[in-house]
Amino acid sequence: MQFIDQAKIEVEAGKGGDGIVAFRREKYVPTGGPSGGNGGRGGSVFFVADENLQTLLDFRYNHRFQAEKGTRGGPNNCTGAGGKDLIIEVPCGTTIYDAETGELLGDLTEPKQTLLIAQGGKGGLGNQHFLSNRNRAPEYALPGLPGEIKQLRLELKLLAEVGIIGLPNAGKSTLISSLSAARPKIADYPFTTLIPNLGVVRKPTGDGTVFADIPGLIEGAAHGAGLGHDFLRHIERTRVLLHLIDATSDDVVRDYNTIKEELQAYGRGLAERPQILALNKIDAVDRETVDLEALATQLNHLSYAPVFVISAVTRTGLEPMLQEIWGILDQMKVPQEVEVFR
Ligand SMILES: Nc1nc2c(ncn2[C@@H]2O[C@H](COP(=O)(O)OP(=O)(O)OP(=O)(O)O)[C@@H](O)[C@H]2O)c(=O)[nH]1
Ligand SMILES: [Mg+2]
């Protein structure tokens, strides 16, 4: 499922260091020549594509980026130190526009791909540079030039990795808001008028993973009922399905099967996508009359998928469920080692 994540930032390259006015002062040399060094170059700003980043979430908290200034020139013709370049890491697939003109500045698609975005200012020339036959003692030097400043708009097509599915009212929207505090700013994807909820959930490693709450799954969705086709097409691009089932329903097995049949009817491998089940709303279940353990076991036998019992409202049981999801996603990233028999 694709969405567009956006961020607006300002980058400023470092100003060049000023050139200085100085003269040689040596023993027995009454009037030494000019010796003011040039200023150092200001640091530039670069973008680098990083395959471990998934979203532009970090830019929501950090809008302004500045590279280091160059330092002033020194006496004895010493050139000032250059400012350090600033490297900004962005997810692969980030497109960078000039926010003022709308001009496309670059598209970072490959890991480690680099783009110079704002050039550091040149250092100013020291007075030694202005020595001439006519002026043996120039009293002036040039200031460093300012670094480029740019207002940028970053755009990234987000891929939701985890799709939350289930019947209406199962608690999908509630779950996504319990799992994720921050939400990316989303521009709607052209072919749907309803925007599924997106949430970015942080892994223990700090990376963001995009979860999408996919509404509109009802009986007959695979044949186009409701918004079925559109949403099922979205799910095709997620890697793990989190199937939410209302534990207070009078027949959780029927509910599970309804969605399962829709996935099967749609085909294209959806029914075979790694899936985990979660019996939701356990806070509202009357434990006297409902045996949750037995229900979970029954669903597990039906689906061969891990089953968790959770409450999206009280946030019970969410942690182990997330652990399972991270495990599945990690396994999909790392190619399994293959044993070779000779
Ligand atoms: N007691 C309890 N109620 C819950 C829980 N999760 C969701 N609900 C309630 O269930 C109702 C439906 O929740 P939603 O999150 O809107 O469900 P949904 O799956 O997004 O529904 P649709 O968008 O219509 O498909 C709301 O009244 C929620 O407050 C839970 O863990 N416990
Ligand atoms: Mg909803």
mmCIF file of C-alpha atoms and ligand atoms in Angstrom:
data_model
loop_
_atom_site.group_PDB
_atom_site.id
_atom_site.type_symbol
_atom_site.label_atom_id
_atom_site.label_comp_id
_atom_site.label_asym_id
_atom_site.label_seq_id
_atom_site.Cartn_x
_atom_site.Cartn_y
_atom_site.Cartn_z
ATOM 1 C CA MET A 1 0.000 0.000 0.000
ATOM 2 C CA GLN A 2 1.420 3.332 -0.939
ATOM 3 C CA PHE A 3 1.051 6.699 0.676
ATOM 4 C CA ILE A 4 2.979 9.861 0.400
ATOM 5 C CA ASP A 5 4.905 11.061 3.403
ATOM 6 C CA GLN A 6 6.079 14.658 3.298
ATOM 7 C CA ALA A 7 8.376 16.920 5.242
ATOM 8 C CA LYS A 8 9.495 20.506 4.863
ATOM 9 C CA ILE A 9 12.947 21.457 5.996
ATOM 10 C CA GLU A 10 15.515 24.194 5.639
ATOM 11 C CA VAL A 11 19.161 23.481 5.000
ATOM 12 C CA GLU A 12 21.968 25.940 5.269
ATOM 13 C CA ALA A 13 25.518 25.279 4.193
ATOM 14 C CA GLY A 14 28.332 26.747 6.264
ATOM 15 C CA LYS A 15 29.609 30.257 5.638
ATOM 16 C CA GLY A 16 33.173 30.467 4.460
ATOM 17 C CA GLY A 17 35.697 31.743 7.015
ATOM 18 C CA ASP A 18 36.915 35.337 6.617
ATOM 19 C CA GLY A 19 40.302 36.086 5.160
ATOM 20 C CA ILE A 20 42.446 38.155 7.504
ATOM 21 C CA VAL A 21 44.889 41.037 7.344
ATOM 22 C CA ALA A 22 48.282 40.253 8.873
ATOM 23 C CA PHE A 23 51.926 41.086 8.225
ATOM 24 C CA ARG A 24 55.053 39.112 8.805
ATOM 25 C CA ARG A 25 56.816 40.145 11.974
ATOM 26 C CA GLU A 26 60.282 38.701 11.941
ATOM 27 C CA LYS A 27 63.364 39.591 13.859
ATOM 28 C CA TYR A 28 65.521 42.075 11.936
ATOM 29 C CA VAL A 29 62.866 42.491 9.233
ATOM 30 C CA PRO A 30 61.228 45.836 10.024
ATOM 31 C CA THR A 31 58.315 45.648 7.618
ATOM 32 C CA GLY A 32 57.366 42.117 6.642
ATOM 33 C CA GLY A 33 55.094 41.403 3.712
ATOM 34 C CA PRO A 34 51.391 40.613 4.005
ATOM 35 C CA SER A 35 50.712 37.192 5.477
ATOM 36 C CA GLY A 36 46.978 37.045 6.244
ATOM 37 C CA GLY A 37 45.614 33.632 5.343
ATOM 38 C CA ASN A 38 42.424 32.747 3.507
ATOM 39 C CA GLY A 39 39.332 31.651 5.371
ATOM 40 C CA GLY A 40 38.351 27.971 5.234
ATOM 41 C CA ARG A 41 35.493 26.768 3.054
ATOM 42 C CA GLY A 42 32.130 26.323 4.750
ATOM 43 C CA GLY A 43 30.746 22.803 5.068
ATOM 44 C CA SER A 44 28.245 21.648 2.449
ATOM 45 C CA VAL A 45 25.001 19.796 3.013
ATOM 46 C CA PHE A 46 24.516 16.376 1.438
ATOM 47 C CA PHE A 47 21.684 13.882 1.405
ATOM 48 C CA VAL A 48 22.510 10.211 1.536
ATOM 49 C CA ALA A 49 20.003 7.426 0.982
ATOM 50 C CA ASP A 50 19.910 4.927 3.829
ATOM 51 C CA GLU A 51 18.205 1.596 3.312
ATOM 52 C CA ASN A 52 17.399 1.227 7.024
ATOM 53 C CA LEU A 53 15.096 4.223 7.129
ATOM 54 C CA GLN A 54 11.468 3.822 6.162
ATOM 55 C CA THR A 55 9.774 7.132 6.820
ATOM 56 C CA LEU A 56 10.360 10.869 7.006
ATOM 57 C CA LEU A 57 9.144 10.813 10.591
ATOM 58 C CA ASP A 58 12.366 12.182 12.032
ATOM 59 C CA PHE A 59 12.001 15.351 9.993
ATOM 60 C CA ARG A 60 8.804 16.134 11.824
ATOM 61 C CA TYR A 61 10.809 17.035 14.905
ATOM 62 C CA ASN A 62 13.820 18.487 13.222
ATOM 63 C CA HIS A 63 13.284 21.103 10.535
ATOM 64 C CA ARG A 64 16.509 22.988 10.272
ATOM 65 C CA PHE A 65 19.919 21.688 9.316
ATOM 66 C CA GLN A 66 23.103 23.665 9.244
ATOM 67 C CA ALA A 67 26.592 22.674 8.196
ATOM 68 C CA GLU A 68 29.657 23.995 9.998
ATOM 69 C CA LYS A 69 31.263 27.333 9.158
ATOM 70 C CA GLY A 70 34.800 27.580 7.870
ATOM 71 C CA THR A 71 37.205 29.225 10.318
ATOM 72 C CA ARG A 72 39.051 32.490 9.785
ATOM 73 C CA GLY A 73 42.395 32.532 8.089
ATOM 74 C CA GLY A 74 45.448 32.746 10.343
ATOM 75 C CA PRO A 75 48.671 34.733 10.251
ATOM 76 C CA ASN A 76 51.676 33.311 8.397
ATOM 77 C CA ASN A 77 49.489 32.536 5.389
ATOM 78 C CA CYS A 78 47.588 29.858 7.241
ATOM 79 C CA THR A 79 44.320 28.933 5.604
ATOM 80 C CA GLY A 80 41.435 28.494 8.032
ATOM 81 C CA ALA A 81 40.001 25.049 8.611
ATOM 82 C CA GLY A 82 37.130 23.955 6.365
ATOM 83 C CA GLY A 83 33.738 23.478 8.029
ATOM 84 C CA LYS A 84 32.546 19.881 8.362
ATOM 85 C CA ASP A 85 30.040 18.768 5.758
ATOM 86 C CA LEU A 86 26.624 17.827 7.043
ATOM 87 C CA ILE A 87 25.251 14.485 5.903
ATOM 88 C CA ILE A 88 21.508 14.049 6.202
ATOM 89 C CA GLU A 89 20.265 10.485 5.944
ATOM 90 C CA VAL A 90 16.974 9.906 4.184
ATOM 91 C CA PRO A 91 15.092 6.735 3.262
ATOM 92 C CA CYS A 92 15.698 5.241 -0.177
ATOM 93 C CA GLY A 93 13.033 6.568 -2.509
ATOM 94 C CA THR A 94 13.063 10.106 -1.149
ATOM 95 C CA THR A 95 12.455 12.812 -3.720
ATOM 96 C CA ILE A 96 13.740 16.280 -2.990
ATOM 97 C CA TYR A 97 12.103 19.449 -4.296
ATOM 98 C CA ASP A 98 12.913 23.093 -3.898
ATOM 99 C CA ALA A 99 9.949 24.157 -1.743
ATOM 100 C CA GLU A 100 9.883 27.654 -3.233
ATOM 101 C CA THR A 101 10.115 26.945 -6.954
ATOM 102 C CA GLY A 102 8.828 23.371 -6.953
ATOM 103 C CA GLU A 103 11.895 22.347 -8.961
ATOM 104 C CA LEU A 104 12.915 18.711 -8.642
ATOM 105 C CA LEU A 105 16.403 18.654 -7.153
ATOM 106 C CA GLY A 106 16.993 14.961 -6.925
ATOM 107 C CA ASP A 107 15.681 11.496 -6.414
ATOM 108 C CA LEU A 108 17.559 9.204 -4.079
ATOM 109 C CA THR A 109 16.690 5.680 -5.067
ATOM 110 C CA GLU A 110 19.773 3.562 -4.418
ATOM 111 C CA PRO A 111 21.321 2.880 -1.005
ATOM 112 C CA LYS A 112 24.272 5.210 -0.331
ATOM 113 C CA GLN A 113 23.333 7.450 -3.262
ATOM 114 C CA THR A 114 24.516 10.956 -2.448
ATOM 115 C CA LEU A 115 23.282 14.364 -3.478
ATOM 116 C CA LEU A 116 24.967 17.684 -2.839
ATOM 117 C CA ILE A 117 22.120 19.943 -1.890
ATOM 118 C CA ALA A 118 23.703 23.131 -0.524
ATOM 119 C CA GLN A 119 27.213 24.215 -1.290
ATOM 120 C CA GLY A 120 29.368 25.655 1.474
ATOM 121 C CA GLY A 121 30.546 29.260 1.064
ATOM 122 C CA LYS A 122 34.055 29.917 -0.186
ATOM 123 C CA GLY A 123 36.532 31.231 2.315
ATOM 124 C CA GLY A 124 37.537 34.892 1.911
ATOM 125 C CA LEU A 125 40.987 35.706 0.612
ATOM 126 C CA GLY A 126 43.579 36.923 3.106
ATOM 127 C CA ASN A 127 45.592 40.030 2.417
ATOM 128 C CA GLN A 128 48.649 38.046 1.220
ATOM 129 C CA HIS A 129 46.596 37.379 -1.873
ATOM 130 C CA PHE A 130 46.471 41.072 -2.750
ATOM 131 C CA LEU A 131 50.195 41.664 -2.713
ATOM 132 C CA SER A 132 51.251 43.392 -5.928
ATOM 133 C CA ASN A 133 53.993 45.671 -7.180
ATOM 134 C CA ARG A 134 51.750 48.611 -6.669
ATOM 135 C CA ASN A 135 50.565 47.606 -3.223
ATOM 136 C CA ARG A 136 53.223 45.991 -1.091
ATOM 137 C CA ALA A 137 51.142 46.203 2.061
ATOM 138 C CA PRO A 138 47.481 45.563 1.261
ATOM 139 C CA GLU A 139 45.358 46.390 4.275
ATOM 140 C CA TYR A 140 42.317 44.473 3.225
ATOM 141 C CA ALA A 141 41.024 40.931 3.065
ATOM 142 C CA LEU A 142 37.719 39.465 1.917
ATOM 143 C CA PRO A 143 34.990 38.072 4.116
ATOM 144 C CA GLY A 144 33.877 34.474 3.570
ATOM 145 C CA LEU A 145 30.884 33.927 1.314
ATOM 146 C CA PRO A 146 27.608 32.736 2.786
ATOM 147 C CA GLY A 147 26.648 29.096 2.331
ATOM 148 C CA GLU A 148 23.622 28.250 0.202
ATOM 149 C CA ILE A 149 20.289 28.210 2.020
ATOM 150 C CA LYS A 150 17.441 26.138 0.651
ATOM 151 C CA GLN A 151 13.893 25.434 1.615
ATOM 152 C CA LEU A 152 13.169 21.855 0.690
ATOM 153 C CA ARG A 153 10.203 19.607 0.430
ATOM 154 C CA LEU A 154 10.930 15.922 0.855
ATOM 155 C CA GLU A 155 8.546 13.340 -0.428
ATOM 156 C CA LEU A 156 8.541 9.634 0.113
ATOM 157 C CA LYS A 157 6.151 7.027 -1.111
ATOM 158 C CA LEU A 158 5.528 4.998 1.989
ATOM 159 C CA LEU A 159 5.088 1.315 1.918
ATOM 160 C CA ALA A 160 2.930 0.002 4.698
ATOM 161 C CA GLU A 161 4.569 -3.179 5.919
ATOM 162 C CA VAL A 162 1.830 -4.336 8.251
ATOM 163 C CA GLY A 163 -1.810 -4.318 7.220
ATOM 164 C CA ILE A 164 -4.421 -4.481 9.966
ATOM 165 C CA ILE A 165 -7.485 -6.258 8.667
ATOM 166 C CA GLY A 166 -10.717 -7.484 10.174
ATOM 167 C CA LEU A 167 -14.459 -6.989 10.081
ATOM 168 C CA PRO A 168 -15.878 -3.531 10.684
ATOM 169 C CA ASN A 169 -15.873 -2.678 14.372
ATOM 170 C CA ALA A 170 -13.110 -5.155 15.226
ATOM 171 C CA GLY A 171 -11.056 -2.285 16.651
ATOM 172 C CA LYS A 172 -8.553 -1.647 13.854
ATOM 173 C CA SER A 173 -8.559 2.123 14.157
ATOM 174 C CA THR A 174 -8.399 1.930 17.920
ATOM 175 C CA LEU A 175 -5.419 -0.394 17.714
ATOM 176 C CA ILE A 176 -3.438 1.776 15.350
ATOM 177 C CA SER A 177 -3.913 4.789 17.554
ATOM 178 C CA SER A 178 -2.791 2.811 20.612
ATOM 179 C CA LEU A 179 0.286 1.527 18.837
ATOM 180 C CA SER A 180 1.514 4.730 17.321
ATOM 181 C CA ALA A 181 1.743 8.122 18.907
ATOM 182 C CA ALA A 182 2.976 9.967 15.873
ATOM 183 C CA ARG A 183 1.353 9.915 12.493
ATOM 184 C CA PRO A 184 2.936 10.917 9.272
ATOM 185 C CA LYS A 185 1.327 13.662 7.328
ATOM 186 C CA ILE A 186 -0.349 11.831 4.526
ATOM 187 C CA ALA A 187 -1.328 13.024 1.140
ATOM 188 C CA ASP A 188 -4.039 10.809 -0.197
ATOM 189 C CA TYR A 189 -3.103 8.276 -2.733
ATOM 190 C CA PRO A 190 -4.836 9.060 -5.999
ATOM 191 C CA PHE A 191 -7.036 6.054 -6.505
ATOM 192 C CA THR A 192 -8.881 6.041 -3.251
ATOM 193 C CA THR A 193 -11.056 8.666 -1.715
ATOM 194 C CA LEU A 194 -11.014 7.090 1.704
ATOM 195 C CA ILE A 195 -7.651 7.316 3.358
ATOM 196 C CA PRO A 196 -6.748 4.342 5.490
ATOM 197 C CA ASN A 197 -5.223 5.296 8.826
ATOM 198 C CA LEU A 198 -1.500 5.051 8.924
ATOM 199 C CA GLY A 199 0.608 4.788 12.006
ATOM 200 C CA VAL A 200 4.319 4.566 12.370
ATOM 201 C CA VAL A 201 5.295 2.173 15.109
ATOM 202 C CA ARG A 202 8.835 2.317 16.390
ATOM 203 C CA LYS A 203 10.767 -0.902 16.606
ATOM 204 C CA PRO A 204 13.047 -1.396 19.615
ATOM 205 C CA THR A 205 15.900 -0.471 17.250
ATOM 206 C CA GLY A 206 14.269 2.903 16.692
ATOM 207 C CA ASP A 207 13.315 2.337 13.060
ATOM 208 C CA GLY A 208 9.797 3.211 12.078
ATOM 209 C CA THR A 209 7.507 0.604 10.594
ATOM 210 C CA VAL A 210 4.337 1.665 8.876
ATOM 211 C CA PHE A 211 1.092 0.008 9.944
ATOM 212 C CA ALA A 212 -2.061 0.597 7.955
ATOM 213 C CA ASP A 213 -5.576 0.167 9.205
ATOM 214 C CA ILE A 214 -7.502 -1.130 6.253
ATOM 215 C CA PRO A 215 -11.199 -0.420 6.527
ATOM 216 C CA GLY A 216 -13.857 -1.703 4.217
ATOM 217 C CA LEU A 217 -13.308 -5.418 4.473
ATOM 218 C CA ILE A 218 -16.710 -7.003 4.478
ATOM 219 C CA GLU A 219 -18.266 -10.110 3.138
ATOM 220 C CA GLY A 220 -18.179 -9.931 -0.653
ATOM 221 C CA ALA A 221 -15.244 -7.480 -0.692
ATOM 222 C CA ALA A 222 -13.311 -9.682 -3.086
ATOM 223 C CA HIS A 223 -16.165 -9.396 -5.563
ATOM 224 C CA GLY A 224 -16.194 -5.654 -5.276
ATOM 225 C CA ALA A 225 -18.690 -5.125 -2.466
ATOM 226 C CA GLY A 226 -18.098 -1.922 -0.544
ATOM 227 C CA LEU A 227 -14.655 -0.601 -1.243
ATOM 228 C CA GLY A 228 -13.422 -4.149 -1.326
ATOM 229 C CA HIS A 229 -11.340 -4.163 -4.468
ATOM 230 C CA ASP A 230 -9.444 -1.012 -3.716
ATOM 231 C CA PHE A 231 -8.599 -2.058 -0.225
ATOM 232 C CA LEU A 232 -7.664 -5.578 -1.101
ATOM 233 C CA ARG A 233 -5.387 -4.171 -3.749
ATOM 234 C CA HIS A 234 -3.738 -2.048 -1.052
ATOM 235 C CA ILE A 235 -3.127 -5.063 1.120
ATOM 236 C CA GLU A 236 -1.295 -6.773 -1.696
ATOM 237 C CA ARG A 237 1.700 -4.628 -0.962
ATOM 238 C CA THR A 238 1.902 -5.179 2.769
ATOM 239 C CA ARG A 239 4.183 -7.878 4.074
ATOM 240 C CA VAL A 240 2.383 -9.061 7.166
ATOM 241 C CA LEU A 241 -1.321 -9.134 7.912
ATOM 242 C CA LEU A 242 -2.538 -8.529 11.415
ATOM 243 C CA HIS A 243 -6.018 -9.971 11.517
ATOM 244 C CA LEU A 244 -8.090 -8.489 14.302
ATOM 245 C CA ILE A 245 -11.091 -10.379 15.626
ATOM 246 C CA ASP A 246 -13.614 -9.007 18.101
ATOM 247 C CA ALA A 247 -13.483 -11.358 21.093
ATOM 248 C CA THR A 248 -16.921 -10.205 22.222
ATOM 249 C CA SER A 249 -18.505 -11.481 19.025
ATOM 250 C CA ASP A 250 -20.929 -14.364 19.396
ATOM 251 C CA ASP A 251 -18.961 -16.383 16.854
ATOM 252 C CA VAL A 252 -15.275 -15.581 16.451
ATOM 253 C CA VAL A 253 -14.670 -18.570 14.189
ATOM 254 C CA ARG A 254 -17.302 -17.363 11.735
ATOM 255 C CA ASP A 255 -15.755 -13.879 11.830
ATOM 256 C CA TYR A 256 -12.304 -15.287 11.169
ATOM 257 C CA ASN A 257 -13.592 -17.378 8.277
ATOM 258 C CA THR A 258 -15.428 -14.444 6.667
ATOM 259 C CA ILE A 259 -12.206 -12.517 6.236
ATOM 260 C CA LYS A 260 -10.210 -15.598 5.342
ATOM 261 C CA GLU A 261 -12.658 -16.386 2.541
ATOM 262 C CA GLU A 262 -12.417 -12.852 1.189
ATOM 263 C CA LEU A 263 -8.646 -13.108 1.060
ATOM 264 C CA GLN A 264 -8.879 -16.456 -0.689
ATOM 265 C CA ALA A 265 -11.481 -15.243 -3.152
ATOM 266 C CA TYR A 266 -9.281 -12.310 -4.088
ATOM 267 C CA GLY A 267 -6.337 -14.591 -4.744
ATOM 268 C CA ARG A 268 -2.932 -13.160 -5.640
ATOM 269 C CA GLY A 269 -1.339 -14.810 -2.662
ATOM 270 C CA LEU A 270 -3.158 -12.756 -0.046
ATOM 271 C CA ALA A 271 -4.344 -15.793 1.867
ATOM 272 C CA GLU A 272 -0.755 -17.076 2.040
ATOM 273 C CA ARG A 273 0.679 -13.810 3.316
ATOM 274 C CA PRO A 274 2.207 -14.224 6.799
ATOM 275 C CA GLN A 275 -0.615 -13.553 9.180
ATOM 276 C CA ILE A 276 -1.039 -13.200 12.883
ATOM 277 C CA LEU A 277 -4.357 -13.175 14.654
ATOM 278 C CA ALA A 278 -5.363 -11.046 17.588
ATOM 279 C CA LEU A 279 -8.487 -11.523 19.638
ATOM 280 C CA ASN A 280 -9.293 -7.955 20.597
ATOM 281 C CA LYS A 281 -11.449 -6.355 23.320
ATOM 282 C CA ILE A 282 -10.548 -8.946 25.939
ATOM 283 C CA ASP A 283 -11.204 -6.289 28.577
ATOM 284 C CA ALA A 284 -14.877 -6.485 27.659
ATOM 285 C CA VAL A 285 -15.113 -10.258 27.628
ATOM 286 C CA ASP A 286 -16.978 -11.950 30.432
ATOM 287 C CA ARG A 287 -14.374 -14.482 31.535
ATOM 288 C CA GLU A 288 -17.007 -16.466 33.431
ATOM 289 C CA THR A 289 -18.760 -17.451 30.233
ATOM 290 C CA VAL A 290 -16.007 -17.156 27.618
ATOM 291 C CA ASP A 291 -12.886 -19.294 27.671
ATOM 292 C CA LEU A 292 -10.357 -17.093 25.857
ATOM 293 C CA GLU A 293 -7.644 -19.724 25.979
ATOM 294 C CA ALA A 294 -9.862 -22.225 24.240
ATOM 295 C CA LEU A 295 -10.899 -19.689 21.618
ATOM 296 C CA ALA A 296 -7.294 -18.799 20.908
ATOM 297 C CA THR A 297 -6.346 -22.445 20.578
ATOM 298 C CA GLN A 298 -9.266 -23.097 18.278
ATOM 299 C CA LEU A 299 -8.254 -20.181 16.018
ATOM 300 C CA ASN A 300 -4.664 -21.323 16.042
ATOM 301 C CA HIS A 301 -5.661 -24.795 14.878
ATOM 302 C CA LEU A 302 -7.788 -23.332 12.125
ATOM 303 C CA SER A 303 -5.258 -20.851 10.848
ATOM 304 C CA TYR A 304 -1.857 -22.252 11.810
ATOM 305 C CA ALA A 305 -1.095 -18.648 12.700
ATOM 306 C CA PRO A 306 0.027 -17.338 16.079
ATOM 307 C CA VAL A 307 -2.905 -15.983 18.083
ATOM 308 C CA PHE A 308 -2.636 -13.190 20.642
ATOM 309 C CA VAL A 309 -5.231 -11.968 23.080
ATOM 310 C CA ILE A 310 -5.207 -8.206 23.366
ATOM 311 C CA SER A 311 -7.127 -5.120 24.231
ATOM 312 C CA ALA A 312 -6.511 -2.131 22.011
ATOM 313 C CA VAL A 313 -8.187 0.074 24.594
ATOM 314 C CA THR A 314 -6.311 -0.993 27.727
ATOM 315 C CA ARG A 315 -3.206 -1.889 25.677
ATOM 316 C CA THR A 316 -3.036 -5.330 27.205
ATOM 317 C CA GLY A 317 -0.987 -7.901 25.320
ATOM 318 C CA LEU A 318 0.315 -5.526 22.653
ATOM 319 C CA GLU A 319 4.003 -6.008 23.401
ATOM 320 C CA PRO A 320 4.270 -9.761 22.686
ATOM 321 C CA MET A 321 2.199 -9.253 19.543
ATOM 322 C CA LEU A 322 4.617 -6.582 18.309
ATOM 323 C CA GLN A 323 7.571 -8.832 19.106
ATOM 324 C CA GLU A 324 6.077 -11.484 16.850
ATOM 325 C CA ILE A 325 5.601 -8.952 14.059
ATOM 326 C CA TRP A 326 9.180 -7.671 14.326
ATOM 327 C CA GLY A 327 10.374 -11.263 14.234
ATOM 328 C CA ILE A 328 8.472 -11.989 11.034
ATOM 329 C CA LEU A 329 9.642 -8.773 9.357
ATOM 330 C CA ASP A 330 13.259 -9.423 10.336
ATOM 331 C CA GLN A 331 13.101 -12.928 8.952
ATOM 332 C CA MET A 332 11.822 -11.576 5.665
ATOM 333 C CA LYS A 333 14.731 -9.168 5.420
ATOM 334 C CA VAL A 334 17.527 -11.583 6.183
ATOM 335 C CA PRO A 335 17.838 -14.315 3.591
ATOM 336 C CA GLN A 336 17.633 -17.679 5.294
ATOM 337 C CA GLU A 337 20.872 -19.538 5.374
ATOM 338 C CA VAL A 338 20.705 -22.471 3.059
ATOM 339 C CA GLU A 339 22.347 -25.690 4.030
ATOM 340 C CA VAL A 340 24.164 -27.293 1.147
ATOM 341 C CA PHE A 341 24.460 -31.045 1.037
ATOM 342 C CA ARG A 342 27.169 -32.548 -1.084
HETATM 343 N N1 LIG B 1 -13.820 -2.626 25.213
HETATM 344 C C1 LIG B 1 -13.097 -2.456 24.109
HETATM 345 N N2 LIG B 1 -13.603 -1.801 23.058
HETATM 346 C C2 LIG B 1 -12.839 -1.633 21.965
HETATM 347 C C3 LIG B 1 -11.515 -2.145 21.892
HETATM 348 N N3 LIG B 1 -11.006 -1.832 20.684
HETATM 349 C C4 LIG B 1 -11.973 -1.149 20.024
HETATM 350 N N4 LIG B 1 -13.070 -1.038 20.799
HETATM 351 C C5 LIG B 1 -14.326 -0.364 20.448
HETATM 352 O O1 LIG B 1 -14.873 -0.959 19.312
HETATM 353 C C6 LIG B 1 -15.519 0.005 18.492
HETATM 354 C C7 LIG B 1 -14.966 -0.040 17.072
HETATM 355 O O2 LIG B 1 -13.611 0.316 17.119
HETATM 356 P P1 LIG B 1 -12.874 0.862 15.813
HETATM 357 O O3 LIG B 1 -11.461 1.004 16.209
HETATM 358 O O4 LIG B 1 -13.568 2.016 15.254
HETATM 359 O O5 LIG B 1 -13.075 -0.387 14.868
HETATM 360 P P2 LIG B 1 -12.659 -0.534 13.340
HETATM 361 O O6 LIG B 1 -12.231 -1.940 13.164
HETATM 362 O O7 LIG B 1 -11.699 0.516 12.975
HETATM 363 O O8 LIG B 1 -14.035 -0.333 12.609
HETATM 364 P P3 LIG B 1 -14.280 0.130 11.077
HETATM 365 O O9 LIG B 1 -13.424 1.319 10.820
HETATM 366 O O10 LIG B 1 -15.731 0.412 11.055
HETATM 367 O O11 LIG B 1 -13.932 -1.038 10.209
HETATM 368 C C8 LIG B 1 -15.284 1.340 19.168
HETATM 369 O O12 LIG B 1 -16.416 1.651 19.926
HETATM 370 C C9 LIG B 1 -14.123 1.063 20.078
HETATM 371 O O13 LIG B 1 -14.098 1.889 21.208
HETATM 372 C C10 LIG B 1 -11.004 -2.846 23.041
HETATM 373 O O14 LIG B 1 -9.872 -3.313 23.096
HETATM 374 N N5 LIG B 1 -11.848 -2.976 24.116
HETATM 375 MG MG MG B 2 -11.849 2.066 11.557
#
